[in-house]
Short mmCIF file of C-alpha atoms in Angstrom, two decimals:
data_model
loop_
_atom_site.label_atom_id
_atom_site.label_comp_id
_atom_site.label_asym_id
_atom_site.label_seq_id
_atom_site.Cartn_x
_atom_site.Cartn_y
_atom_site.Cartn_z
CA MET A 18 -45.48 6.37 90.29
CA ILE A 19 -47.32 5.66 87.04
CA VAL A 20 -48.73 8.56 85.01
CA VAL A 21 -52.08 7.73 83.38
CA PHE A 22 -53.08 10.02 80.50
CA ALA A 23 -56.78 9.21 80.64
CA GLY A 24 -59.32 9.08 77.85
CA THR A 25 -62.08 10.45 80.09
CA SER A 26 -62.27 12.92 82.96
CA TRP A 27 -62.16 11.47 86.47
CA ASP A 28 -65.66 12.91 87.03
CA GLY A 29 -66.97 11.78 83.64
CA VAL A 30 -68.26 8.37 82.59
CA THR A 31 -66.55 5.74 84.76
CA GLY A 32 -64.79 3.57 82.20
CA SER A 33 -61.94 1.10 81.92
CA ASP A 34 -59.21 3.70 82.46
CA ARG A 35 -60.58 4.93 85.80
CA LEU A 36 -61.47 1.46 87.09
CA LEU A 37 -58.00 0.14 86.25
CA ALA A 38 -56.21 3.20 87.66
CA THR A 39 -58.14 2.93 90.93
CA GLU A 40 -56.96 -0.64 91.45
CA LEU A 41 -53.42 0.16 90.28
CA ALA A 42 -53.19 2.55 93.24
CA ALA A 43 -53.01 -0.53 95.49
CA HIS A 44 -49.61 -1.32 93.94
CA THR A 45 -48.07 2.06 93.16
CA GLU A 46 -48.82 5.77 93.29
CA VAL A 47 -50.84 7.01 90.34
CA LEU A 48 -50.98 10.44 88.71
CA TRP A 49 -54.25 10.57 86.76
CA VAL A 50 -54.19 13.17 83.96
CA ASP A 51 -57.64 14.28 82.77
CA PRO A 52 -58.19 15.11 79.09
CA PRO A 53 -57.25 18.80 78.73
CA ILE A 54 -59.74 21.65 78.93
CA SER A 55 -59.52 25.19 77.58
CA ALA A 56 -61.33 28.48 78.01
CA ALA A 57 -63.68 27.33 75.24
CA THR A 58 -64.59 23.95 76.81
CA PRO A 59 -68.35 23.78 77.55
CA ASP A 60 -69.28 23.69 81.24
CA ARG A 61 -70.70 20.15 80.99
CA TYR A 62 -67.19 18.87 80.18
CA ARG A 63 -65.35 20.97 82.76
CA TYR A 64 -66.57 19.12 85.87
CA GLY A 65 -66.24 22.16 88.10
CA ALA A 66 -62.93 23.50 86.75
CA SER A 67 -62.89 27.27 86.37
CA ARG A 68 -62.83 29.10 83.04
CA LEU A 69 -60.46 31.64 84.59
CA GLY A 70 -56.70 31.25 84.34
CA VAL A 71 -54.55 28.83 82.41
CA ALA A 72 -52.86 27.02 85.29
CA PRO A 73 -53.34 23.26 85.62
CA GLN A 74 -55.16 21.96 88.69
CA LEU A 75 -53.59 19.28 90.89
CA ARG A 76 -55.74 17.51 93.48
CA LYS A 77 -55.37 14.54 95.83
CA VAL A 78 -57.97 11.81 95.30
CA SER A 79 -56.60 9.32 97.81
CA GLN A 80 -53.37 8.48 99.59
CA SER A 81 -51.95 6.86 96.45
CA LEU A 82 -53.81 8.67 93.69
CA HIS A 83 -53.50 12.26 92.47
CA ARG A 84 -55.48 13.98 89.72
CA LEU A 85 -54.20 16.59 87.30
CA THR A 86 -56.61 18.65 85.16
CA PRO A 87 -54.39 20.17 82.45
CA ARG A 88 -55.08 23.20 80.27
CA ALA A 89 -54.75 23.53 76.50
CA LEU A 90 -55.38 26.05 73.77
CA PRO A 91 -58.92 26.50 72.42
CA MET A 92 -59.80 24.01 69.64
CA HIS A 93 -57.05 21.75 71.00
CA THR A 94 -58.29 18.68 69.10
CA ARG A 95 -57.97 20.37 65.68
CA PRO A 96 -55.13 19.01 63.50
CA TYR A 97 -53.20 22.29 63.48
CA VAL A 98 -53.44 22.71 67.28
CA LYS A 99 -53.13 19.18 68.68
CA VAL A 100 -49.32 19.13 68.32
CA SER A 101 -49.20 21.85 70.96
CA THR A 102 -51.80 19.95 73.02
CA ALA A 103 -49.52 16.92 73.37
CA ALA A 104 -46.55 19.09 74.31
CA LEU A 105 -48.61 20.96 76.91
CA LEU A 106 -49.88 17.70 78.40
CA ARG A 107 -46.36 16.31 78.77
CA SER A 108 -45.11 19.60 80.23
CA GLN A 109 -47.93 19.88 82.78
CA ALA A 110 -47.53 16.24 83.82
CA ARG A 111 -43.86 16.95 84.55
CA TRP A 112 -44.90 20.03 86.52
CA ALA A 113 -47.24 17.87 88.64
CA LEU A 114 -44.52 15.27 89.18
CA ARG A 115 -42.16 17.98 90.43
CA ARG A 116 -44.84 19.29 92.79
CA LEU A 117 -45.31 15.75 94.14
CA GLY A 118 -41.59 15.08 94.34
CA ARG A 119 -41.93 11.94 92.24
CA ARG A 120 -40.27 10.37 89.21
CA PRO A 121 -42.38 8.13 86.95
CA ALA A 122 -41.69 4.44 86.55
CA ALA A 123 -44.16 4.34 83.65
CA VAL A 124 -46.45 6.57 81.61
CA MET A 125 -49.63 5.17 80.08
CA ALA A 126 -51.62 6.68 77.22
CA CYS A 127 -55.29 5.68 77.04
CA ASN A 128 -55.74 7.30 73.62
CA LEU A 129 -53.64 8.40 70.63
CA ILE A 130 -52.53 11.83 71.89
CA ASP A 131 -48.75 12.02 71.43
CA VAL A 132 -47.76 11.85 75.13
CA LEU A 133 -45.33 8.92 75.05
CA ARG A 134 -42.39 10.82 73.54
CA GLY A 135 -39.66 12.68 75.39
CA TRP A 136 -39.49 10.80 78.68
CA GLU A 137 -36.16 10.03 80.28
CA PRO A 138 -34.54 6.58 79.84
CA GLY A 139 -35.92 3.93 82.14
CA VAL A 140 -39.54 5.15 81.96
CA THR A 141 -41.77 2.42 80.51
CA LYS A 142 -44.14 3.84 77.90
CA VAL A 143 -47.49 2.06 77.67
CA LEU A 144 -50.38 2.27 75.21
CA TYR A 145 -53.61 1.08 76.86
CA GLY A 146 -55.98 0.12 74.05
CA THR A 147 -59.61 -0.55 74.86
CA ASP A 148 -60.94 -0.16 71.31
CA ASP A 149 -59.95 -0.44 67.67
CA PHE A 150 -59.14 3.23 67.11
CA VAL A 151 -59.25 3.01 63.31
CA ALA A 152 -62.46 0.95 63.08
CA GLY A 153 -64.10 3.44 65.47
CA ALA A 154 -62.95 6.57 63.63
CA ALA A 155 -66.20 7.09 61.72
CA LEU A 156 -68.25 6.40 64.86
CA MET A 157 -66.33 9.17 66.65
CA GLY A 158 -66.43 11.57 63.68
CA HIS A 159 -62.67 11.33 63.03
CA ASP A 160 -60.66 10.89 59.82
CA ALA A 161 -59.68 7.21 59.58
CA ALA A 162 -56.42 7.87 57.68
CA GLN A 163 -55.26 10.35 60.31
CA VAL A 164 -56.25 8.00 63.12
CA ALA A 165 -54.27 5.19 61.46
CA ALA A 166 -51.21 7.45 61.26
CA ASP A 167 -51.59 8.42 64.93
CA GLU A 168 -51.95 4.75 65.85
CA ARG A 169 -48.71 3.81 64.04
CA ARG A 170 -46.86 6.62 65.81
CA GLN A 171 -48.19 5.59 69.22
CA LEU A 172 -47.27 1.95 68.62
CA ALA A 173 -43.74 2.97 67.60
CA ASN A 174 -43.30 4.97 70.82
CA ALA A 175 -44.73 2.33 73.17
CA ASP A 176 -42.56 -0.17 75.02
CA LEU A 177 -45.68 -2.11 76.00
CA VAL A 178 -49.12 -2.26 74.38
CA VAL A 179 -51.97 -3.46 76.58
CA ALA A 180 -54.90 -4.85 74.58
CA VAL A 181 -58.29 -5.68 76.10
CA SER A 182 -59.21 -8.28 73.48
CA THR A 183 -57.55 -10.96 71.38
CA VAL A 184 -58.63 -9.10 68.23
CA LEU A 185 -56.75 -5.98 69.33
CA ALA A 186 -53.73 -7.98 70.49
CA ASP A 187 -53.49 -9.69 67.10
CA ARG A 188 -53.95 -6.40 65.22
CA TRP A 189 -51.24 -4.52 67.09
CA THR A 190 -48.83 -7.46 66.95
CA SER A 191 -49.27 -7.51 63.15
CA LEU A 192 -48.51 -3.78 63.04
CA GLY A 193 -45.15 -4.32 64.70
CA ALA A 194 -45.78 -3.49 68.38
CA ARG A 195 -42.66 -4.44 70.36
CA ARG A 196 -44.50 -6.12 73.22
CA VAL A 197 -48.23 -6.83 73.57
CA ALA A 198 -50.02 -7.96 76.73
CA LEU A 199 -53.62 -9.19 76.73
CA ILE A 200 -55.34 -7.72 79.80
CA PRO A 201 -59.12 -7.71 79.21
CA ASN A 202 -61.62 -5.41 80.87
CA GLY A 203 -62.79 -6.45 84.31
CA VAL A 204 -65.52 -5.74 86.83
CA GLN A 205 -65.51 -3.88 90.15
CA THR A 206 -67.15 -6.73 92.02
CA SER A 207 -67.42 -4.81 95.30
CA ALA A 208 -69.89 -2.41 93.66
CA TYR A 209 -72.34 -5.24 92.85
CA ARG A 210 -71.89 -7.54 95.84
CA ASP A 211 -74.82 -6.16 97.86
CA LEU A 212 -77.41 -4.66 95.53
CA PRO A 213 -79.48 -1.83 97.04
CA GLU A 214 -83.23 -1.47 96.65
CA SER A 215 -84.41 -1.02 93.08
CA ALA A 216 -84.35 2.52 91.76
CA PRO A 217 -87.90 3.97 91.75
CA ASP A 218 -87.78 4.50 87.97
CA ALA A 219 -87.40 0.77 87.44
CA ALA A 220 -89.42 -0.76 90.25
CA SER A 221 -92.75 -0.70 88.37
CA LEU A 222 -91.65 -2.76 85.36
CA PRO A 223 -93.30 -6.21 85.19
CA SER A 224 -91.09 -9.28 84.93
CA PRO A 225 -89.22 -10.48 83.05
CA VAL A 226 -87.02 -7.38 82.81
CA ALA A 227 -84.13 -7.27 80.35
CA GLY A 228 -81.60 -4.61 81.27
CA VAL A 229 -79.02 -2.87 79.11
CA ILE A 230 -76.31 -0.78 80.79
CA GLY A 231 -74.18 1.43 78.54
CA GLN A 232 -74.28 3.99 75.77
CA PHE A 233 -76.94 3.77 73.09
CA SER A 234 -75.23 4.56 69.82
CA ASP A 235 -74.44 3.09 66.43
CA ARG A 236 -72.83 0.16 68.26
CA THR A 237 -76.27 -0.96 69.48
CA ASP A 238 -78.59 -3.24 67.47
CA LEU A 239 -81.97 -1.57 67.88
CA ASP A 240 -83.74 -4.43 66.10
CA LEU A 241 -82.78 -6.72 68.98
CA LEU A 242 -84.15 -4.33 71.60
CA ALA A 243 -87.36 -3.86 69.61
CA ALA A 244 -87.80 -7.64 69.36
CA LEU A 245 -87.66 -7.99 73.15
CA ALA A 246 -90.24 -5.25 73.63
CA ASP A 247 -92.45 -6.74 70.89
CA ASP A 248 -92.46 -10.07 72.75
CA GLY A 249 -93.74 -8.43 75.93
CA ILE A 250 -90.41 -8.45 77.76
CA SER A 251 -89.83 -5.29 79.81
CA LEU A 252 -86.77 -3.23 78.91
CA LEU A 253 -84.73 -1.13 81.34
CA LEU A 254 -82.20 1.02 79.45
CA VAL A 255 -79.53 2.80 81.50
CA GLY A 256 -77.13 5.17 79.76
CA PRO A 257 -76.89 8.13 77.40
CA HIS A 258 -78.33 8.19 73.88
CA ASP A 259 -76.28 9.52 70.97
CA ALA A 260 -78.77 11.88 69.33
CA ARG A 261 -77.34 11.06 65.88
CA TRP A 262 -78.28 7.39 66.25
CA GLU A 263 -81.84 6.33 65.36
CA PRO A 264 -83.33 9.80 66.06
CA GLU A 265 -86.86 8.53 65.37
CA ARG A 266 -86.84 4.83 66.27
CA PHE A 267 -85.13 5.17 69.65
CA PRO A 268 -87.65 7.73 71.02
CA ALA A 269 -90.45 5.51 69.70
CA LEU A 270 -88.98 2.50 71.50
CA VAL A 271 -88.61 4.24 74.87
CA ALA A 272 -92.17 5.59 74.59
CA ARG A 273 -93.57 2.07 74.87
CA PRO A 274 -95.26 1.19 78.18
CA ASN A 275 -92.93 -1.78 78.84
CA VAL A 276 -89.74 0.26 78.22
CA VAL A 277 -88.03 2.58 80.70
CA TRP A 278 -85.00 4.66 79.71
CA VAL A 279 -83.32 6.55 82.56
CA GLY A 280 -80.49 8.20 80.63
CA ARG A 281 -76.99 8.72 81.95
CA GLN A 282 -76.54 7.67 85.58
CA PRO A 283 -73.60 7.98 87.98
CA PHE A 284 -71.60 4.79 88.39
CA GLU A 285 -72.63 4.54 92.04
CA LYS A 286 -76.32 4.31 91.12
CA VAL A 287 -76.02 1.54 88.53
CA PRO A 288 -76.38 -1.31 91.10
CA SER A 289 -79.84 -0.01 92.08
CA PHE A 290 -80.97 -0.43 88.49
CA LEU A 291 -79.41 -3.87 88.17
CA ARG A 292 -81.45 -4.92 91.22
CA ALA A 293 -84.59 -4.50 89.06
CA VAL A 294 -83.16 -6.55 86.17
CA ASP A 295 -83.80 -10.25 85.58
CA VAL A 296 -81.40 -10.61 82.64
CA GLY A 297 -78.55 -8.38 81.46
CA VAL A 298 -78.20 -7.97 77.68
CA THR A 299 -75.25 -6.89 75.52
CA PRO A 300 -76.95 -6.14 72.15
CA TYR A 301 -74.00 -5.14 69.93
CA LYS A 302 -74.03 -5.10 66.13
CA ASP A 303 -71.59 -7.32 64.25
CA THR A 304 -68.97 -4.69 63.27
CA ASP A 305 -65.18 -4.54 63.26
CA PHE A 306 -65.27 -2.03 66.11
CA ASN A 307 -67.54 -4.19 68.28
CA ARG A 308 -65.61 -7.39 67.56
CA ALA A 309 -62.47 -5.73 68.89
CA SER A 310 -64.19 -4.55 72.08
CA PHE A 311 -64.54 -6.19 75.48
CA PRO A 312 -67.88 -4.95 76.89
CA LEU A 313 -67.81 -4.04 80.57
CA LYS A 314 -71.53 -4.66 80.92
CA THR A 315 -71.40 -8.43 80.43
CA LEU A 316 -69.17 -8.92 83.47
CA GLU A 317 -71.12 -6.30 85.45
CA TYR A 318 -74.31 -8.33 84.98
CA LEU A 319 -72.58 -11.45 86.28
CA GLY A 320 -71.03 -9.51 89.17
CA ALA A 321 -74.56 -8.57 90.21
CA GLY A 322 -75.57 -12.23 90.09
CA LYS A 323 -77.68 -11.74 86.97
CA PRO A 324 -77.70 -14.02 83.92
CA ALA A 325 -76.07 -12.48 80.84
CA VAL A 326 -77.09 -12.70 77.18
CA SER A 327 -74.77 -11.28 74.51
CA THR A 328 -74.49 -11.12 70.77
CA ASP A 329 -71.67 -13.20 69.27
CA LEU A 330 -68.43 -11.38 70.17
CA PRO A 331 -64.83 -12.67 70.43
CA ALA A 332 -64.76 -11.36 74.01
CA VAL A 333 -67.58 -13.71 74.96
CA HIS A 334 -65.72 -16.66 73.44
CA TRP A 335 -62.60 -15.67 75.41
CA LEU A 336 -64.64 -15.69 78.64
CA ASN A 337 -65.82 -19.16 77.61
CA SER A 338 -68.55 -19.59 80.19
CA PRO A 339 -71.93 -21.33 80.02
CA LEU A 340 -73.17 -18.54 82.30
CA ILE A 341 -73.29 -16.29 79.22
CA ARG A 342 -75.82 -17.14 76.53
CA VAL A 343 -75.03 -16.09 72.96
CA ALA A 344 -77.76 -14.95 70.57
CA SER A 345 -77.44 -12.70 67.54
CA THR A 346 -80.86 -12.74 65.86
CA PRO A 347 -84.05 -11.20 67.24
CA LYS A 348 -85.78 -14.57 67.59
CA ALA A 349 -82.77 -16.22 69.25
CA LEU A 350 -82.30 -13.28 71.62
CA VAL A 351 -85.92 -13.39 72.80
CA ALA A 352 -85.64 -17.13 73.44
CA ALA A 353 -82.32 -16.75 75.28
CA VAL A 354 -83.65 -13.94 77.50
CA ARG A 355 -86.75 -15.93 78.43
CA GLU A 356 -84.66 -19.02 79.24
CA ALA A 357 -82.25 -16.95 81.32
CA ALA A 358 -85.07 -15.19 83.17
CA ALA A 359 -86.53 -18.54 84.21
CA GLU A 360 -83.36 -19.37 86.15
CA ALA A 361 -82.40 -15.83 87.19
CA SER A 362 -83.01 -16.37 90.92
CA GLU A 363 -81.66 -19.88 91.38
CA PRO A 364 -79.26 -19.52 94.36
CA ALA A 365 -76.59 -21.84 92.98
CA LEU A 366 -76.48 -19.98 89.67
CA VAL A 367 -76.46 -16.58 91.35
CA ALA A 368 -73.44 -17.69 93.39
CA ALA A 369 -71.73 -19.16 90.31
CA ARG A 370 -72.14 -15.90 88.38
CA ARG A 371 -70.66 -13.85 91.21
CA GLU A 372 -67.79 -16.30 91.64
CA PHE A 373 -67.02 -16.16 87.91
CA ALA A 374 -67.01 -12.35 88.02
CA GLU A 375 -64.54 -12.41 90.93
CA GLN A 376 -62.10 -14.25 88.69
CA HIS A 377 -62.27 -11.25 86.32
CA SER A 378 -62.16 -8.39 88.82
CA TRP A 379 -60.40 -5.10 88.14
CA ALA A 380 -58.15 -5.95 91.07
CA SER A 381 -56.88 -9.01 89.17
CA ARG A 382 -56.44 -6.95 85.99
CA ALA A 383 -54.43 -4.34 87.92
CA ARG A 384 -52.21 -7.06 89.38
CA ALA A 385 -51.55 -8.35 85.86
CA LEU A 386 -50.54 -4.89 84.62
CA ALA A 387 -48.46 -4.18 87.72
CA ALA A 388 -46.63 -7.45 87.11
CA GLU A 389 -45.98 -6.50 83.47
CA LEU A 390 -44.49 -3.21 84.68
CA GLY A 391 -42.52 -4.69 87.57
CA LEU A 392 -44.52 -2.58 90.04
CA LEU A 393 -45.84 -5.28 92.38
CA ARG A 394 -45.15 -4.42 96.00
CA ALA A 395 -43.49 -7.06 98.15
CA SER A 396 -46.71 -7.52 100.14
#
């Protein structure tokens, strides 16, 4: 069994940690550990867990995957409380393992909470890094110096560091990580193989439609989105908006007649929005945080058979495919989207995009991690 201390709740935004853990369950049993909740956690982050009692909740998700929702003290992310939070997480994970009658082969931290210490010899301790924690500190409202200290401690405790990008792999190697494996983000190709009918919210947009799937925050270049709308290209925006980011310009953008913003959507509904898209866009700013990332959306567009246009990111260069156009200025992005839209429905290209995405599926990423951990089943 591998214990995955997740960065997001199982019922929250479906991100890299859940997609990887789901595929890992094909190779080994998985105990998924939600971020902790307390009596003070708002209902929107509790995902049905009761406010009453302090006992952790253990549930069976599938034959090979179990989910633990642990409890913590109120204000558990505060500096003077989070030491107890890490200890409680480790303790409750051990409680769940005893209930399941299992011993862990590995424990994997998807954030910087101090959960890698104190395990018995023979347990492989893994840091799964999807972002540059220090570069993203300001974006998340955290103290960069404290985050850097937490990062050094997590690296020192990890037997294996999994990095989703070459930038992260190089950074953590330079900081002295004992062993670093490059395992980029992937795509759940089965979710996009047969696209359903277009969602009603998106069906009325005139072509060409440029779609953006993800969170709209300080990572996003609003000038690029505005340039597309200014040129008469329809915009379909799917995902939550950080209210601190562009509090005036973003509402003005989504008020335009050729722009539809549908807010946060469940993972299962995303394919119905991609059906309405002609071109998928990854409009990230040129920042240290973004350069270290590996956007899920670019591969999701290709998995749906859609052409992809992205700003200039190291992840795009690693993918190294002519199926992804690169454009980082408003004028270049508009031109790239219009070129891509003109060939969006060509059967040979649709097939090539899907085939390329299959090479980068989450199943293949899980196999790579299972191999690193020595967890591959004989079959």
